[in-house]
Short mmCIF file of C-alpha atoms and ligand atoms in Angstrom, two decimals:
data_model
loop_
_atom_site.label_atom_id
_atom_site.label_comp_id
_atom_site.label_asym_id
_atom_site.label_seq_id
_atom_site.Cartn_x
_atom_site.Cartn_y
_atom_site.Cartn_z
CA MET A 1 -44.59 41.71 6.46
CA ALA A 2 -40.97 41.60 6.86
CA GLU A 3 -39.07 38.32 5.53
CA THR A 4 -37.72 36.20 8.22
CA LYS A 5 -34.56 34.35 6.90
CA ALA A 6 -33.31 30.94 7.61
CA PRO A 7 -30.34 31.49 9.84
CA LYS A 8 -26.96 30.59 7.74
CA MET A 9 -25.54 27.30 8.56
CA SER A 10 -21.84 27.51 8.28
CA LYS A 11 -19.88 24.79 6.38
CA PRO A 12 -17.62 22.50 7.91
CA ARG A 13 -13.97 23.60 7.66
CA VAL A 14 -11.86 20.96 6.23
CA PHE A 15 -8.19 20.48 4.69
CA VAL A 16 -7.22 18.18 1.93
CA THR A 17 -3.78 17.46 2.10
CA ARG A 18 -3.32 17.18 -1.97
CA ARG A 19 -5.51 17.38 -4.94
CA ILE A 20 -7.32 14.27 -5.25
CA PRO A 21 -9.78 13.05 -8.50
CA ALA A 22 -12.57 15.44 -8.59
CA ALA A 23 -14.77 12.30 -8.36
CA GLY A 24 -14.48 12.97 -4.91
CA LEU A 25 -12.77 16.39 -4.42
CA ASP A 26 -15.76 18.41 -6.01
CA ARG A 27 -18.52 17.10 -3.72
CA ILE A 28 -16.28 17.88 -0.67
CA GLU A 29 -15.49 21.36 -2.15
CA ALA A 30 -19.52 21.75 -2.79
CA GLN A 31 -20.23 21.13 0.36
CA CYS A 32 -17.20 21.95 2.89
CA GLU A 33 -15.12 25.08 3.42
CA ALA A 34 -12.17 23.28 2.02
CA GLU A 35 -8.67 23.82 1.93
CA VAL A 36 -6.67 21.95 -0.82
CA TRP A 37 -2.78 21.83 -0.74
CA PRO A 38 -2.11 22.54 -4.50
CA GLU A 39 1.67 21.31 -4.63
CA PRO A 40 2.64 17.83 -6.01
CA LEU A 41 4.74 17.60 -2.72
CA PRO A 42 3.38 17.24 0.79
CA PRO A 43 2.73 20.20 2.99
CA PRO A 44 5.79 20.06 5.03
CA ARG A 45 4.92 19.17 8.69
CA ASP A 46 4.79 22.83 10.15
CA VAL A 47 2.78 24.10 7.68
CA LEU A 48 0.52 20.87 7.77
CA LEU A 49 -0.01 21.53 11.43
CA GLU A 50 -0.77 25.08 10.69
CA LYS A 51 -3.14 24.22 7.98
CA ILE A 52 -5.25 21.89 10.07
CA ALA A 53 -5.71 24.27 13.09
CA GLY A 54 -9.83 24.74 13.71
CA CYS A 55 -10.50 21.65 10.79
CA ASP A 56 -13.46 19.79 11.60
CA GLY A 57 -12.14 16.94 9.12
CA VAL A 58 -8.71 16.46 7.24
CA VAL A 59 -8.24 14.44 3.96
CA THR A 60 -5.19 12.66 4.57
CA LEU A 61 -2.71 10.67 2.14
CA LEU A 62 -0.09 8.23 3.15
CA THR A 63 2.46 10.40 2.98
CA ASP A 64 0.75 12.60 6.20
CA ARG A 65 1.44 11.33 10.05
CA ALA A 66 -1.82 11.91 11.82
CA ASP A 67 -0.53 11.35 15.74
CA ALA A 68 -1.30 13.15 18.48
CA GLU A 69 0.48 16.09 17.81
CA PHE A 70 -1.28 16.23 14.44
CA MET A 71 -4.72 15.87 16.10
CA ASN A 72 -3.80 18.56 19.23
CA ALA A 73 -2.94 20.83 16.29
CA ALA A 74 -6.45 20.70 14.78
CA GLY A 75 -8.22 21.14 17.88
CA PRO A 76 -11.27 19.54 19.67
CA GLN A 77 -13.68 20.20 17.25
CA LEU A 78 -11.84 17.66 14.71
CA ARG A 79 -14.12 14.65 13.91
CA VAL A 80 -13.16 12.58 11.25
CA ILE A 81 -9.76 11.66 9.68
CA SER A 82 -10.56 10.42 5.85
CA ASN A 83 -7.50 8.64 4.60
CA PHE A 84 -7.00 8.49 0.78
CA ALA A 85 -5.64 5.01 0.94
CA VAL A 86 -6.56 1.66 2.25
CA GLY A 87 -3.76 1.41 4.89
CA TYR A 88 -3.73 3.61 7.61
CA ASN A 89 -0.26 3.08 9.38
CA ASN A 90 0.19 6.50 8.97
CA ILE A 91 -2.93 7.26 11.44
CA ASP A 92 -2.65 6.47 15.30
CA ILE A 93 -5.88 4.66 15.67
CA ALA A 94 -5.66 4.29 19.24
CA GLU A 95 -5.52 7.59 19.60
CA ALA A 96 -7.90 8.76 17.18
CA THR A 97 -10.29 6.51 19.13
CA ARG A 98 -9.68 7.82 22.70
CA ARG A 99 -10.70 11.20 21.03
CA THR A 100 -13.70 9.85 19.03
CA ILE A 101 -12.35 11.25 15.93
CA TRP A 102 -13.59 8.72 13.16
CA VAL A 103 -11.36 7.42 10.79
CA GLY A 104 -12.02 6.27 7.15
CA ASN A 105 -10.10 4.36 4.55
CA THR A 106 -10.38 3.20 0.85
CA PRO A 107 -10.45 -0.62 0.46
CA ASP A 108 -11.75 -2.64 -2.09
CA VAL A 109 -11.40 -0.47 -5.12
CA LEU A 110 -7.83 -0.89 -5.52
CA THR A 111 -7.79 -4.53 -4.89
CA ASP A 112 -7.41 -5.82 -8.71
CA ALA A 113 -5.05 -3.04 -9.31
CA THR A 114 -2.41 -3.68 -6.53
CA ALA A 115 -2.53 -7.57 -7.45
CA ASP A 116 -2.12 -6.69 -11.04
CA MET A 117 1.17 -4.51 -10.31
CA ALA A 118 2.18 -7.43 -7.71
CA PHE A 119 2.01 -10.06 -10.70
CA ALA A 120 3.58 -7.38 -12.81
CA LEU A 121 6.66 -6.92 -10.39
CA LEU A 122 6.82 -10.69 -10.16
CA ILE A 123 7.31 -11.42 -13.89
CA ALA A 124 9.51 -8.29 -14.53
CA ALA A 125 11.92 -9.57 -11.76
CA ALA A 126 11.67 -13.06 -12.71
CA ARG A 127 12.07 -12.44 -16.33
CA ARG A 128 14.73 -9.81 -15.98
CA ILE A 129 12.67 -7.36 -18.04
CA THR A 130 13.83 -3.87 -16.52
CA GLU A 131 17.01 -4.96 -16.65
CA GLY A 132 17.06 -5.73 -20.18
CA GLN A 133 15.64 -2.49 -21.06
CA ASP A 134 18.70 -1.13 -19.43
CA TYR A 135 20.87 -3.30 -21.89
CA VAL A 136 18.80 -2.23 -24.81
CA ARG A 137 19.11 1.37 -23.63
CA GLY A 138 22.63 1.20 -22.85
CA ASN A 139 23.57 0.40 -26.38
CA ALA A 140 24.84 -3.23 -25.06
CA TRP A 141 22.37 -5.39 -27.20
CA LYS A 142 24.90 -6.44 -29.65
CA THR A 143 23.30 -10.02 -30.67
CA TRP A 144 20.87 -12.66 -29.64
CA GLU A 145 22.58 -14.76 -27.00
CA PRO A 146 21.79 -18.19 -25.99
CA LEU A 147 23.08 -17.91 -22.36
CA GLY A 148 21.93 -14.50 -21.61
CA HIS A 149 19.25 -13.21 -19.68
CA ILE A 150 17.95 -16.47 -18.56
CA GLY A 151 15.03 -16.09 -16.12
CA VAL A 152 13.16 -18.13 -13.80
CA ASP A 153 10.12 -20.13 -15.21
CA LEU A 154 6.63 -19.39 -13.45
CA LEU A 155 4.15 -22.27 -14.88
CA GLY A 156 3.42 -24.40 -11.90
CA ARG A 157 5.88 -22.79 -9.54
CA THR A 158 4.72 -22.09 -6.01
CA ILE A 159 3.39 -18.77 -4.74
CA GLY A 160 3.72 -17.68 -1.35
CA ILE A 161 1.27 -15.30 -0.18
CA VAL A 162 1.81 -13.45 2.95
CA GLY A 163 -1.27 -11.97 4.46
CA MET A 164 -4.16 -13.63 2.57
CA GLY A 165 -6.72 -10.66 2.67
CA ARG A 166 -8.68 -9.37 -0.55
CA ILE A 167 -5.30 -8.17 -2.30
CA GLY A 168 -3.54 -11.87 -1.31
CA TYR A 169 -6.26 -13.62 -2.46
CA ALA A 170 -6.58 -11.52 -5.97
CA MET A 171 -2.83 -12.01 -6.31
CA ALA A 172 -3.18 -15.63 -5.60
CA THR A 173 -6.27 -16.10 -8.07
CA ARG A 174 -3.85 -14.93 -11.07
CA CYS A 175 -0.96 -17.26 -9.90
CA ARG A 176 -3.61 -20.14 -9.80
CA GLY A 177 -5.84 -19.31 -12.45
CA GLY A 178 -3.44 -18.20 -15.32
CA TRP A 179 -0.23 -19.88 -14.55
CA GLY A 180 -1.26 -23.06 -12.52
CA MET A 181 0.56 -22.46 -9.46
CA GLN A 182 0.26 -23.96 -6.00
CA VAL A 183 -0.88 -21.75 -3.44
CA LEU A 184 0.82 -21.27 -0.04
CA TYR A 185 -0.39 -18.88 2.37
CA CYS A 186 0.57 -17.35 5.91
CA ASP A 187 -1.94 -15.33 7.79
CA THR A 188 -3.44 -14.84 11.55
CA GLN A 189 -6.85 -16.33 10.32
CA PRO A 190 -7.43 -19.14 7.96
CA ASN A 191 -9.14 -17.77 4.67
CA GLU A 192 -11.62 -20.43 4.01
CA LYS A 193 -12.57 -19.14 0.14
CA ALA A 194 -8.74 -19.48 -0.79
CA GLU A 195 -8.66 -22.93 0.53
CA GLN A 196 -11.80 -23.99 -1.26
CA PHE A 197 -11.50 -22.33 -4.46
CA LEU A 198 -7.58 -22.05 -4.85
CA GLY A 199 -6.20 -25.31 -3.25
CA ALA A 200 -4.47 -22.68 -0.98
CA GLN A 201 -2.60 -24.27 1.94
CA ARG A 202 -1.89 -22.10 5.40
CA VAL A 203 1.48 -23.25 6.45
CA GLU A 204 4.13 -21.69 8.88
CA PHE A 205 6.08 -18.71 8.08
CA ASP A 206 9.30 -20.70 7.61
CA THR A 207 7.60 -23.44 5.67
CA LEU A 208 6.38 -20.64 2.92
CA LEU A 209 9.84 -19.31 2.80
CA ALA A 210 11.13 -22.62 2.02
CA GLN A 211 9.00 -24.05 -0.39
CA SER A 212 7.73 -20.71 -2.35
CA ASP A 213 9.39 -19.64 -5.71
CA PHE A 214 7.78 -16.51 -5.44
CA VAL A 215 7.13 -14.83 -2.19
CA SER A 216 4.11 -11.71 -2.30
CA VAL A 217 3.32 -9.95 0.59
CA HIS A 218 0.28 -8.46 1.17
CA THR A 219 -0.20 -8.09 4.66
CA ASP A 220 -0.50 -4.27 6.69
CA LEU A 221 2.30 -2.79 8.50
CA ASN A 222 2.15 -3.21 12.09
CA ASP A 223 4.06 -4.38 15.13
CA THR A 224 4.14 -7.85 14.20
CA THR A 225 4.77 -7.66 10.58
CA ILE A 226 7.47 -4.69 10.58
CA GLY A 227 10.87 -5.97 9.61
CA MET A 228 9.58 -9.85 8.98
CA PHE A 229 11.52 -9.97 6.01
CA ASP A 230 15.23 -9.55 7.69
CA GLU A 231 18.03 -11.37 6.89
CA ALA A 232 16.79 -14.70 8.58
CA ALA A 233 14.22 -14.85 6.28
CA PHE A 234 15.86 -14.21 3.30
CA ARG A 235 18.26 -17.16 4.02
CA LYS A 236 15.49 -19.33 4.07
CA MET A 237 14.14 -18.57 0.79
CA LYS A 238 15.19 -19.97 -2.46
CA PRO A 239 18.52 -18.92 -4.24
CA THR A 240 15.69 -18.96 -7.34
CA SER A 241 13.00 -17.40 -5.80
CA VAL A 242 11.75 -14.05 -6.25
CA PHE A 243 10.74 -11.66 -3.55
CA VAL A 244 7.66 -9.01 -3.90
CA ASN A 245 6.27 -6.25 -2.02
CA THR A 246 3.62 -4.26 -2.94
CA SER A 247 2.02 -3.70 0.93
CA ARG A 248 4.37 -1.45 2.93
CA GLY A 249 8.14 -0.95 2.65
CA PRO A 250 9.21 -1.48 6.57
CA ILE A 251 8.02 -4.68 6.10
CA HIS A 252 11.33 -5.70 4.67
CA ARG A 253 14.68 -4.79 5.90
CA HIS A 254 16.43 -3.07 3.12
CA ALA A 255 19.90 -3.42 4.01
CA ASP A 256 19.19 -7.61 4.33
CA LEU A 257 17.53 -7.13 1.13
CA ALA A 258 20.50 -5.85 -0.57
CA ARG A 259 22.68 -8.20 0.90
CA ALA A 260 20.34 -11.03 -0.07
CA LEU A 261 20.15 -9.96 -3.81
CA ARG A 262 23.81 -9.20 -4.11
CA GLU A 263 25.16 -12.34 -2.33
CA HIS A 264 22.49 -14.32 -4.68
CA TRP A 265 20.38 -15.62 -1.38
CA ILE A 266 17.70 -15.19 -3.37
CA PHE A 267 16.88 -14.24 -7.38
CA ALA A 268 15.41 -11.10 -7.73
CA ALA A 269 13.14 -8.94 -5.96
CA GLY A 270 10.18 -6.61 -7.15
CA LEU A 271 9.32 -3.57 -4.81
CA ASP A 272 6.40 -0.89 -5.27
CA VAL A 273 7.16 0.16 -1.67
CA THR A 274 10.22 1.17 0.07
CA ASP A 275 11.89 2.60 3.09
CA PRO A 276 11.78 5.39 3.27
CA GLU A 277 9.70 6.73 0.38
CA PRO A 278 11.18 8.07 -2.02
CA ILE A 279 13.98 5.56 -1.71
CA PRO A 280 17.41 7.57 -1.69
CA ILE A 281 18.74 7.18 -5.11
CA ASP A 282 22.28 6.02 -3.46
CA ASP A 283 20.50 3.02 -1.89
CA PRO A 284 22.25 -0.10 -3.08
CA LEU A 285 18.92 -1.38 -4.03
CA VAL A 286 18.00 1.43 -6.86
CA SER A 287 21.19 -0.09 -8.87
CA MET A 288 20.97 -3.44 -8.39
CA PRO A 289 19.79 -5.21 -11.56
CA ASN A 290 17.71 -7.89 -10.04
CA CYS A 291 16.14 -5.53 -8.16
CA VAL A 292 12.90 -3.72 -9.95
CA ILE A 293 11.29 -0.88 -7.91
CA ALA A 294 8.25 1.12 -8.90
CA PRO A 295 7.76 4.52 -6.99
CA HIS A 296 4.62 3.09 -5.06
CA ILE A 297 1.79 3.15 -7.87
CA ALA A 298 -0.30 -0.11 -7.18
CA SER A 299 -3.38 1.86 -6.79
CA ALA A 300 -2.49 4.34 -9.85
CA THR A 301 -5.20 3.64 -12.40
CA ILE A 302 -7.97 5.50 -13.15
CA SER A 303 -10.84 3.70 -12.00
CA SER A 304 -8.94 2.92 -8.57
CA ARG A 305 -8.21 6.45 -7.78
CA ASN A 306 -11.30 7.47 -8.90
CA GLY A 307 -12.74 4.68 -6.48
CA MET A 308 -10.57 5.98 -3.58
CA ALA A 309 -11.49 9.46 -4.15
CA GLU A 310 -15.30 9.09 -4.12
CA ILE A 311 -15.05 6.82 -0.76
CA ALA A 312 -12.84 9.37 0.53
CA ALA A 313 -15.47 12.00 0.12
CA ASP A 314 -17.92 9.61 1.35
CA ASN A 315 -16.12 8.98 4.46
CA LEU A 316 -15.55 12.39 5.39
CA LEU A 317 -18.87 14.14 4.50
CA ALA A 318 -20.27 11.10 6.75
CA GLY A 319 -18.04 11.69 9.52
CA LEU A 320 -18.63 15.41 9.61
CA ASP A 321 -22.41 14.52 9.69
CA ARG A 322 -21.93 12.25 12.51
CA GLN A 323 -23.20 9.49 10.43
CA PRO A 324 -21.56 5.87 9.89
CA LEU A 325 -18.71 5.95 7.80
CA ARG A 326 -18.55 3.65 4.29
CA CYS A 327 -15.36 2.36 5.13
CA TRP A 328 -14.87 3.01 8.83
CA VAL A 329 -11.57 1.87 10.41
CA ASN A 330 -12.44 2.28 14.17
CA ARG A 331 -15.93 1.82 14.10
CA PRO A 332 -17.41 2.13 17.74
CA VAL A 333 -18.07 -1.46 19.08
CA GLU A 334 -21.45 -2.04 19.79
CA GLU A 335 -22.58 -2.10 23.50
C1 DGY B 401 -3.05 2.00 -0.23
O1 DGY B 401 -4.16 2.70 -0.58
O2 DGY B 401 -2.47 1.97 0.85
C2 DGY B 401 -1.80 2.23 -1.18
O3 DGY B 401 -0.43 1.84 -0.62
C3 DGY B 401 -1.85 2.92 -2.13
O4 DGY B 401 -3.01 3.23 -3.08
#
């Protein structure tokens, strides 16, 4: 009798816009007809639009803008965009939802790594660590200086958290538990856990600016937070204060921050995010001794990046199967 063969199911087509850790990529490559952009720099826009044509799913990075043009270029079969990041301001969520394209992100696994980086920037800026390193490397260190390199104290000071979500809470925990700081925060919602366990006090933005010794940004980038740290905000901060941003660059206005640092409205800043990224080398902030800048590396630890890859793969594969996403940004509202 002739053997009947089961019809061959074709694998879904996906494009992954950069190599991500094998913890997620291996499964994507095994289960999909996957093309992975191999270069260290992102695909140029025209190449990206070409590559995603006909794809059922795309793994994006925060450097890829997934807007209506992107979705048109992919075509109507596009079912899922899996963002390799917790932030998803690079994706037009309303447009994706309108087209029933499911969007996933990668929360939780990078919470501690990001809070660690925020604290590292805080202490580096407060204690002038990178400035000191430049001093050593520039062969300027001639003696121990009783009046040199004076920074600001941390113990018992006040931290102001803008956005008391998971990462804001983790940062506040470090500041409270390790350095006995008072915690102020502003958020659209009260955070009962922070109030109960950290004694955090929810205050108006202006109060937070005026009373905090350190201000750390942990809110997402949206229409209400873009440019919230502008000249007016920096002028309300203490001259001894330190500003930290590990969230998204457009939340602070670069030119205003540069002026605040140059004219000593604030003491120092620590940034893991800039606008644009990378920050142009001739941007005044780059050469300011009281500004510490890292190249958006808060989630760059082994467990965070592996965790992000696992979730990104889970989200992608679930979305291709039209199964609920593990971390679902635009989960349909139950009727
Ligand atoms: C994110 O996930 O949104 C970070 O900015 C990069 O890890």
